[in-house]
């Protein structure tokens, strides 16, 4: 076999391998109804499903779709939103009147979340043809990330180190966070490409990381195993899911909030099982005999800076959004520290949420700022106690004393954050309404002779 034939054979093998890997990806279903009368309902369903994938509460998505239907003179449409599906009932549609629009399992990247918010605003302002909006939604869902694999891996590593500095800033843990960030980042980037593997990815990753810490790292680094493991599992922690569930329950969305809460707790349970299995195989580590040396008070602030850069790279945030992501994280952390001083750690998220939502809404009015969805998504990660819940359930699984108290504090913090988010969102809406009324009255006064 000549060199040219070998090269041709190798290229053919690579093409077949890429085709086999692409075959693992589920094909997007064509959910647009064929008749033109249902074009608006198809647009609302596509927008709603994509908004759900950008981690918005069902109550907010439903309110947005109802207002948009009125804007398109289709107030007769009935909209029902669940955490994983949008139902649009259209009496004018041919055939079945109710159409289902699944949200999909994969959450949107930050750039996609920003685009869908701006697309919704464009639909409100300009009312373009529904078919055009549907095409834009589908295009942004399949758009590739603007950062490659290496930069995404660097982003995940920075996220791990940053959250480690916020959660457990010790001298000996810092190199551990760096190594685990690289290891888990590779697992996440490779495993997320295969849908079958992604189903067991959380528990398998928690098991491998815990086993690695227990067998190799724990004899050298005398620190708590769970606090070493938690930052590297940041992409699996369902803190944002649990917080949205608490918001939905607080808003009266019992079905949506209850199902999302069950999913979040189940996700924590899978991670805790992985940790328990890792400890069972590697052996129960002895309790630390000495207190690890803590870094200075600067460490959490440095961690926040690393988290902002990590989010920017790993979740492919839009260009020029890095300063605004850092702004949202600093406001969230500062407000949480203020709440800790005023009300204690369990209720610190209440103050944090009340302050951060109006602050982000105010920043979103600046022309150069990204969409508020990007800033809020990043800020919620510092508010949500997903790591606390993971540590509590893992301690319970391994029989550690005090685990129940940690779990109860976690759910207490969730409810405090949810109430703070409801209050903060309400304050933002009220201030915006008052400002619009003030401007309208002044305009009318100026036009009156």
Short mmCIF file of C-alpha atoms in Angstrom, two decimals, residues 45-425:
data_model
loop_
_atom_site.label_atom_id
_atom_site.label_comp_id
_atom_site.label_asym_id
_atom_site.label_seq_id
_atom_site.Cartn_x
_atom_site.Cartn_y
_atom_site.Cartn_z
CA UNK A 45 -43.19 27.75 21.95
CA UNK A 46 -39.67 27.99 20.54
CA UNK A 47 -38.94 31.13 22.54
CA UNK A 48 -40.37 29.65 25.73
CA UNK A 49 -38.43 26.39 25.42
CA UNK A 50 -35.21 28.32 24.86
CA UNK A 51 -35.90 30.65 27.79
CA UNK A 52 -36.35 27.58 30.00
CA UNK A 53 -33.00 26.26 28.78
CA UNK A 54 -31.45 29.57 29.87
CA UNK A 55 -32.44 28.78 33.49
CA UNK A 56 -35.39 31.13 33.85
CA UNK A 57 -38.25 30.43 36.22
CA UNK A 58 -41.46 29.07 34.69
CA UNK A 59 -43.49 31.97 36.07
CA UNK A 60 -41.23 34.50 34.34
CA UNK A 61 -41.30 32.55 31.05
CA UNK A 62 -45.07 32.25 31.12
CA UNK A 63 -45.51 35.96 31.82
CA UNK A 64 -43.16 36.82 28.93
CA UNK A 65 -45.00 34.57 26.48
CA UNK A 66 -48.44 35.89 27.47
CA UNK A 67 -47.31 39.48 27.00
CA UNK A 68 -45.71 38.62 23.67
CA UNK A 69 -48.87 36.87 22.48
CA UNK A 70 -50.83 40.03 23.24
CA UNK A 71 -48.23 42.05 21.36
CA UNK A 72 -48.86 39.87 18.26
CA UNK A 73 -52.67 40.24 18.67
CA UNK A 74 -53.02 36.62 19.78
CA UNK A 75 -54.31 37.04 23.31
CA UNK A 76 -56.57 34.03 22.63
CA UNK A 77 -53.57 31.68 22.93
CA UNK A 78 -53.32 29.73 26.17
CA UNK A 79 -49.83 29.18 27.52
CA UNK A 80 -48.76 26.63 30.11
CA UNK A 81 -45.11 26.31 31.13
CA UNK A 82 -43.39 23.46 33.00
CA UNK A 83 -39.66 23.20 33.76
CA UNK A 84 -39.02 20.96 30.74
CA UNK A 85 -41.80 21.78 28.27
CA UNK A 86 -43.97 24.62 26.96
CA UNK A 87 -47.58 23.92 25.96
CA UNK A 88 -49.37 26.29 23.58
CA UNK A 89 -53.09 25.80 23.01
CA UNK A 90 -54.22 27.42 19.75
CA UNK A 91 -57.88 27.08 18.76
CA UNK A 92 -57.14 28.42 15.26
CA UNK A 93 -54.54 25.74 14.50
CA UNK A 94 -55.38 22.90 12.14
CA UNK A 95 -55.56 19.45 13.72
CA UNK A 96 -54.46 19.19 17.35
CA UNK A 97 -54.89 22.49 19.13
CA UNK A 98 -52.17 21.94 21.74
CA UNK A 99 -48.52 21.82 20.72
CA UNK A 100 -45.65 20.67 22.91
CA UNK A 101 -42.22 22.33 22.81
CA UNK A 102 -39.56 20.48 24.87
CA UNK A 103 -36.85 22.61 26.42
CA UNK A 104 -34.02 20.09 26.03
CA UNK A 105 -31.65 18.81 28.68
CA UNK A 106 -28.61 20.98 27.96
CA UNK A 107 -28.52 24.44 29.49
CA UNK A 108 -27.63 27.35 27.25
CA UNK A 109 -24.25 29.02 27.32
CA UNK A 110 -24.04 32.62 28.49
CA UNK A 111 -23.79 33.96 24.94
CA UNK A 112 -26.91 32.01 23.95
CA UNK A 113 -28.79 33.21 27.03
CA UNK A 114 -27.94 36.80 26.12
CA UNK A 115 -29.03 36.33 22.51
CA UNK A 116 -32.40 34.84 23.41
CA UNK A 117 -33.15 37.72 25.77
CA UNK A 118 -32.31 40.25 23.08
CA UNK A 119 -34.38 38.27 20.57
CA UNK A 120 -37.39 38.43 22.87
CA UNK A 121 -36.90 42.18 23.24
CA UNK A 122 -36.70 42.52 19.47
CA UNK A 123 -39.98 40.64 19.11
CA UNK A 124 -41.60 43.06 21.57
CA UNK A 125 -40.22 46.17 19.89
CA UNK A 126 -40.42 45.35 16.17
CA UNK A 127 -42.90 42.42 15.82
CA UNK A 128 -41.00 40.71 12.98
CA UNK A 129 -42.64 37.74 11.21
CA UNK A 130 -42.90 34.72 13.56
CA UNK A 131 -41.07 32.50 11.07
CA UNK A 132 -38.08 34.82 11.23
CA UNK A 133 -37.95 34.60 15.04
CA UNK A 134 -38.21 30.80 14.92
CA UNK A 135 -35.31 30.62 12.47
CA UNK A 136 -33.18 32.89 14.68
CA UNK A 137 -33.98 30.80 17.78
CA UNK A 138 -32.97 27.57 16.07
CA UNK A 139 -29.79 29.17 14.75
CA UNK A 140 -28.67 30.31 18.19
CA UNK A 141 -29.45 26.90 19.73
CA UNK A 142 -26.95 25.18 17.42
CA UNK A 143 -24.39 27.99 17.19
CA UNK A 144 -20.91 26.78 18.22
CA UNK A 145 -19.09 28.32 21.15
CA UNK A 146 -16.64 31.01 20.15
CA UNK A 147 -13.93 29.59 22.44
CA UNK A 148 -12.19 26.32 21.62
CA UNK A 149 -11.57 23.31 23.82
CA UNK A 150 -8.36 24.60 25.41
CA UNK A 151 -9.87 27.92 26.46
CA UNK A 152 -12.98 26.15 27.77
CA UNK A 153 -10.74 23.85 29.81
CA UNK A 154 -8.83 26.86 31.14
CA UNK A 155 -12.15 28.46 32.07
CA UNK A 156 -13.28 25.39 34.02
CA UNK A 157 -9.95 25.26 35.84
CA UNK A 158 -10.25 28.92 36.82
CA UNK A 159 -13.82 28.30 37.98
CA UNK A 160 -12.64 25.47 40.23
CA UNK A 161 -9.79 27.46 41.73
CA UNK A 162 -12.00 30.52 42.17
CA UNK A 163 -14.78 28.69 43.95
CA UNK A 164 -12.18 26.91 46.05
CA UNK A 165 -10.81 30.27 47.19
CA UNK A 166 -14.33 31.38 48.12
CA UNK A 167 -15.37 28.12 49.79
CA UNK A 168 -12.17 26.84 51.45
CA UNK A 169 -9.16 29.16 50.95
CA UNK A 170 -6.29 27.14 52.43
CA UNK A 171 -2.67 27.08 51.33
CA UNK A 172 -2.46 23.32 50.82
CA UNK A 173 -5.78 23.08 48.95
CA UNK A 174 -4.83 25.56 46.22
CA UNK A 175 -2.72 23.15 44.09
CA UNK A 176 -5.38 20.48 44.61
CA UNK A 177 -8.04 22.76 43.13
CA UNK A 178 -5.78 23.44 40.15
CA UNK A 179 -5.21 19.75 39.37
CA UNK A 180 -8.83 18.76 39.94
CA UNK A 181 -10.02 21.62 37.75
CA UNK A 182 -8.00 20.26 34.83
CA UNK A 183 -9.07 16.65 35.44
CA UNK A 184 -12.78 17.35 35.87
CA UNK A 185 -12.73 19.91 33.04
CA UNK A 186 -11.48 17.24 30.64
CA UNK A 187 -14.12 14.79 31.87
CA UNK A 188 -16.90 17.36 31.43
CA UNK A 189 -15.82 18.48 27.97
CA UNK A 190 -15.44 14.91 26.71
CA UNK A 191 -18.42 13.37 28.49
CA UNK A 192 -20.89 16.08 27.53
CA UNK A 193 -20.46 15.15 23.85
CA UNK A 194 -21.93 11.67 24.40
CA UNK A 195 -25.58 11.72 25.62
CA UNK A 196 -25.39 8.20 27.10
CA UNK A 197 -22.26 8.98 29.10
CA UNK A 198 -23.68 12.31 30.23
CA UNK A 199 -26.43 10.48 32.13
CA UNK A 200 -23.94 8.96 34.60
CA UNK A 201 -21.37 11.73 34.36
CA UNK A 202 -22.20 13.42 37.72
CA UNK A 203 -21.97 10.29 39.85
CA UNK A 204 -18.98 8.89 37.92
CA UNK A 205 -17.07 12.18 38.21
CA UNK A 206 -17.83 12.51 41.93
CA UNK A 207 -16.64 8.93 42.46
CA UNK A 208 -13.38 9.37 40.52
CA UNK A 209 -12.53 12.71 42.13
CA UNK A 210 -13.27 11.45 45.65
CA UNK A 211 -11.23 8.30 45.06
CA UNK A 212 -8.34 10.40 43.76
CA UNK A 213 -8.49 12.70 46.79
CA UNK A 214 -8.85 9.86 49.30
CA UNK A 215 -6.05 7.66 47.96
CA UNK A 216 -3.47 10.13 46.65
CA UNK A 217 -4.11 13.61 48.02
CA UNK A 218 -5.58 13.16 51.51
CA UNK A 219 -2.45 11.50 53.01
CA UNK A 220 -0.44 14.56 51.92
CA UNK A 221 -2.96 17.40 52.27
CA UNK A 222 -4.58 17.28 55.69
CA UNK A 223 -7.86 18.94 54.80
CA UNK A 224 -11.51 17.97 54.67
CA UNK A 225 -12.19 15.69 51.68
CA UNK A 226 -15.59 17.16 50.86
CA UNK A 227 -14.31 20.72 50.80
CA UNK A 228 -11.53 19.64 48.45
CA UNK A 229 -13.97 17.86 46.15
CA UNK A 230 -16.85 20.38 46.03
CA UNK A 231 -15.23 23.20 43.96
CA UNK A 232 -14.22 20.83 41.16
CA UNK A 233 -17.84 19.67 40.79
CA UNK A 234 -19.14 23.22 40.25
CA UNK A 235 -20.76 22.40 36.90
CA UNK A 236 -22.76 19.55 38.46
CA UNK A 237 -23.96 21.32 41.60
CA UNK A 238 -27.69 22.14 41.17
CA UNK A 239 -27.63 25.29 43.25
CA UNK A 240 -29.23 27.42 40.54
CA UNK A 241 -31.92 24.77 39.99
CA UNK A 242 -32.73 24.64 43.70
CA UNK A 243 -32.94 28.42 43.92
CA UNK A 244 -35.29 28.67 40.92
CA UNK A 245 -37.40 25.92 42.49
CA UNK A 246 -37.65 27.91 45.69
CA UNK A 247 -38.64 31.02 43.72
CA UNK A 248 -41.35 29.09 41.87
CA UNK A 249 -42.72 27.63 45.10
CA UNK A 250 -42.73 31.07 46.67
CA UNK A 251 -44.60 32.42 43.62
CA UNK A 252 -47.27 29.70 43.88
CA UNK A 253 -45.96 27.56 40.99
CA UNK A 254 -46.32 24.35 42.99
CA UNK A 255 -46.03 21.83 40.16
CA UNK A 256 -43.04 23.49 38.51
CA UNK A 257 -41.26 24.29 41.76
CA UNK A 258 -41.91 20.85 43.25
CA UNK A 259 -40.63 18.96 40.20
CA UNK A 260 -37.58 21.18 39.92
CA UNK A 261 -36.88 20.78 43.64
CA UNK A 262 -37.05 16.99 43.34
CA UNK A 263 -34.67 17.09 40.39
CA UNK A 264 -32.18 19.26 42.26
CA UNK A 265 -32.26 17.06 45.36
CA UNK A 266 -31.87 13.95 43.18
CA UNK A 267 -28.85 15.55 41.50
CA UNK A 268 -27.32 16.24 44.89
CA UNK A 269 -28.11 12.67 45.90
CA UNK A 270 -26.25 11.30 42.86
CA UNK A 271 -23.21 13.40 43.68
CA UNK A 272 -23.36 12.33 47.33
CA UNK A 273 -23.60 8.68 46.26
CA UNK A 274 -20.51 9.12 44.09
CA UNK A 275 -18.63 10.58 47.05
CA UNK A 276 -19.84 7.78 49.33
CA UNK A 277 -18.75 5.15 46.80
CA UNK A 278 -15.35 6.81 46.42
CA UNK A 279 -14.81 6.88 50.19
CA UNK A 280 -16.00 3.26 50.48
CA UNK A 281 -13.49 2.07 47.87
CA UNK A 282 -10.60 4.28 48.92
CA UNK A 283 -11.18 3.93 52.65
CA UNK A 284 -12.57 6.38 55.16
CA UNK A 285 -10.02 9.17 55.60
CA UNK A 286 -8.99 10.07 59.14
CA UNK A 287 -10.18 13.34 60.58
CA UNK A 288 -7.73 16.24 60.16
CA UNK A 289 -5.48 16.51 63.20
CA UNK A 290 -4.29 20.02 62.41
CA UNK A 291 -6.09 23.07 61.10
CA UNK A 292 -4.95 23.91 57.54
CA UNK A 293 -3.31 27.30 57.14
CA UNK A 294 -5.84 29.78 55.83
CA UNK A 295 -5.02 32.32 53.17
CA UNK A 296 -5.59 35.99 53.89
CA UNK A 297 -8.85 37.93 53.63
CA UNK A 298 -7.91 38.73 50.03
CA UNK A 299 -8.47 35.13 48.93
CA UNK A 300 -12.29 35.24 48.39
CA UNK A 301 -11.98 38.46 46.39
CA UNK A 302 -9.26 36.93 44.23
CA UNK A 303 -11.51 33.88 43.88
CA UNK A 304 -14.33 36.07 42.57
CA UNK A 305 -12.03 37.54 39.93
CA UNK A 306 -11.02 34.03 38.84
CA UNK A 307 -14.66 32.92 38.77
CA UNK A 308 -15.59 35.81 36.49
CA UNK A 309 -12.81 34.95 34.01
CA UNK A 310 -13.70 31.26 34.30
CA UNK A 311 -17.35 31.90 33.46
CA UNK A 312 -16.34 34.13 30.58
CA UNK A 313 -14.25 31.37 28.99
CA UNK A 314 -16.09 28.19 29.98
CA UNK A 315 -19.59 29.42 29.16
CA UNK A 316 -18.49 31.50 26.15
CA UNK A 317 -19.85 34.81 27.38
CA UNK A 318 -20.35 37.59 24.80
CA UNK A 319 -17.54 39.96 23.94
CA UNK A 320 -16.92 42.85 26.35
CA UNK A 321 -19.11 41.20 29.02
CA UNK A 322 -16.26 40.28 31.39
CA UNK A 323 -16.29 43.57 33.39
CA UNK A 324 -20.05 43.27 33.83
CA UNK A 325 -19.82 39.65 35.00
CA UNK A 326 -17.21 40.74 37.54
CA UNK A 327 -19.51 43.60 38.59
CA UNK A 328 -22.43 41.23 39.21
CA UNK A 329 -20.27 38.81 41.21
CA UNK A 330 -18.78 41.60 43.33
CA UNK A 331 -22.22 43.04 44.09
CA UNK A 332 -23.59 39.60 45.00
CA UNK A 333 -20.67 38.74 47.27
CA UNK A 334 -20.55 42.18 48.92
CA UNK A 335 -24.30 42.12 49.55
CA UNK A 336 -24.01 38.63 51.00
CA UNK A 337 -21.26 39.78 53.36
CA UNK A 338 -23.50 42.67 54.44
CA UNK A 339 -26.34 40.22 55.07
CA UNK A 340 -24.01 38.04 57.11
CA UNK A 341 -23.16 41.01 59.31
CA UNK A 342 -26.78 42.05 59.71
CA UNK A 343 -28.74 38.79 59.86
CA UNK A 344 -26.24 35.95 60.09
CA UNK A 345 -24.99 33.44 57.49
CA UNK A 346 -28.29 31.58 57.06
CA UNK A 347 -30.12 34.75 55.96
CA UNK A 348 -27.24 36.45 54.16
CA UNK A 349 -28.65 35.34 50.80
CA UNK A 350 -31.85 37.30 51.52
CA UNK A 351 -29.97 40.59 51.58
CA UNK A 352 -27.77 39.49 48.69
CA UNK A 353 -30.72 38.75 46.42
CA UNK A 354 -32.60 41.93 47.37
CA UNK A 355 -29.58 44.06 46.41
CA UNK A 356 -28.15 42.21 43.42
CA UNK A 357 -31.32 42.05 41.29
CA UNK A 358 -31.98 45.85 41.23
CA UNK A 359 -28.24 46.46 40.81
CA UNK A 360 -28.10 44.18 37.76
CA UNK A 361 -31.33 45.63 36.35
CA UNK A 362 -29.85 49.13 36.68
CA UNK A 363 -26.62 48.08 34.97
CA UNK A 364 -28.62 46.44 32.18
CA UNK A 365 -29.89 49.88 31.12
CA UNK A 366 -26.39 50.90 30.10
CA UNK A 367 -25.89 50.51 26.37
CA UNK A 368 -22.55 48.68 26.61
CA UNK A 369 -23.80 46.18 29.21
CA UNK A 370 -24.79 42.62 28.24
CA UNK A 371 -28.27 41.28 28.93
CA UNK A 372 -29.35 41.02 32.53
CA UNK A 373 -29.75 37.25 32.12
CA UNK A 374 -25.97 36.88 31.81
CA UNK A 375 -25.19 38.94 34.90
CA UNK A 376 -27.92 37.37 37.03
CA UNK A 377 -26.95 33.81 36.09
CA UNK A 378 -23.40 34.44 37.27
CA UNK A 379 -24.53 36.27 40.41
CA UNK A 380 -26.86 33.43 41.43
CA UNK A 381 -23.93 31.04 41.59
CA UNK A 382 -22.46 33.02 44.49
CA UNK A 383 -25.84 33.23 46.22
CA UNK A 384 -27.03 29.66 45.87
CA UNK A 385 -25.78 27.23 48.54
CA UNK A 386 -25.40 24.28 46.18
CA UNK A 387 -22.03 23.40 47.67
CA UNK A 388 -23.56 23.45 51.18
CA UNK A 389 -26.25 20.99 50.15
CA UNK A 390 -23.71 18.74 48.46
CA UNK A 391 -21.49 18.72 51.54
CA UNK A 392 -24.48 18.09 53.82
CA UNK A 393 -25.80 15.12 51.84
CA UNK A 394 -22.30 13.71 51.44
CA UNK A 395 -21.73 13.96 55.17
CA UNK A 396 -25.05 12.23 55.77
CA UNK A 397 -24.13 9.44 53.35
CA UNK A 398 -20.79 8.89 55.05
CA UNK A 399 -22.28 9.05 58.55
CA UNK A 400 -20.62 12.29 59.62
CA UNK A 401 -22.15 14.00 62.63
CA UNK A 402 -23.80 17.36 62.05
CA UNK A 403 -24.90 16.52 58.51
CA UNK A 404 -28.60 17.07 59.27
CA UNK A 405 -27.90 20.55 60.57
CA UNK A 406 -25.99 21.39 57.38
CA UNK A 407 -28.87 20.17 55.20
CA UNK A 408 -31.44 22.18 57.19
CA UNK A 409 -29.28 25.31 56.93
CA UNK A 410 -29.05 24.75 53.19
CA UNK A 411 -32.81 24.68 52.66
CA UNK A 412 -33.27 27.59 55.03
CA UNK A 413 -30.81 29.57 52.94
CA UNK A 414 -32.63 28.58 49.76
CA UNK A 415 -35.92 29.96 51.03
CA UNK A 416 -34.23 33.15 52.20
CA UNK A 417 -32.67 33.65 48.78
CA UNK A 418 -35.98 32.94 47.05
CA UNK A 419 -37.80 35.53 49.15
CA UNK A 420 -35.00 38.01 48.49
CA UNK A 421 -35.24 37.39 44.75
CA UNK A 422 -39.00 37.95 44.78
CA UNK A 423 -38.59 41.17 46.77
CA UNK A 424 -35.69 42.36 44.60
CA UNK A 425 -37.56 41.66 41.36
#
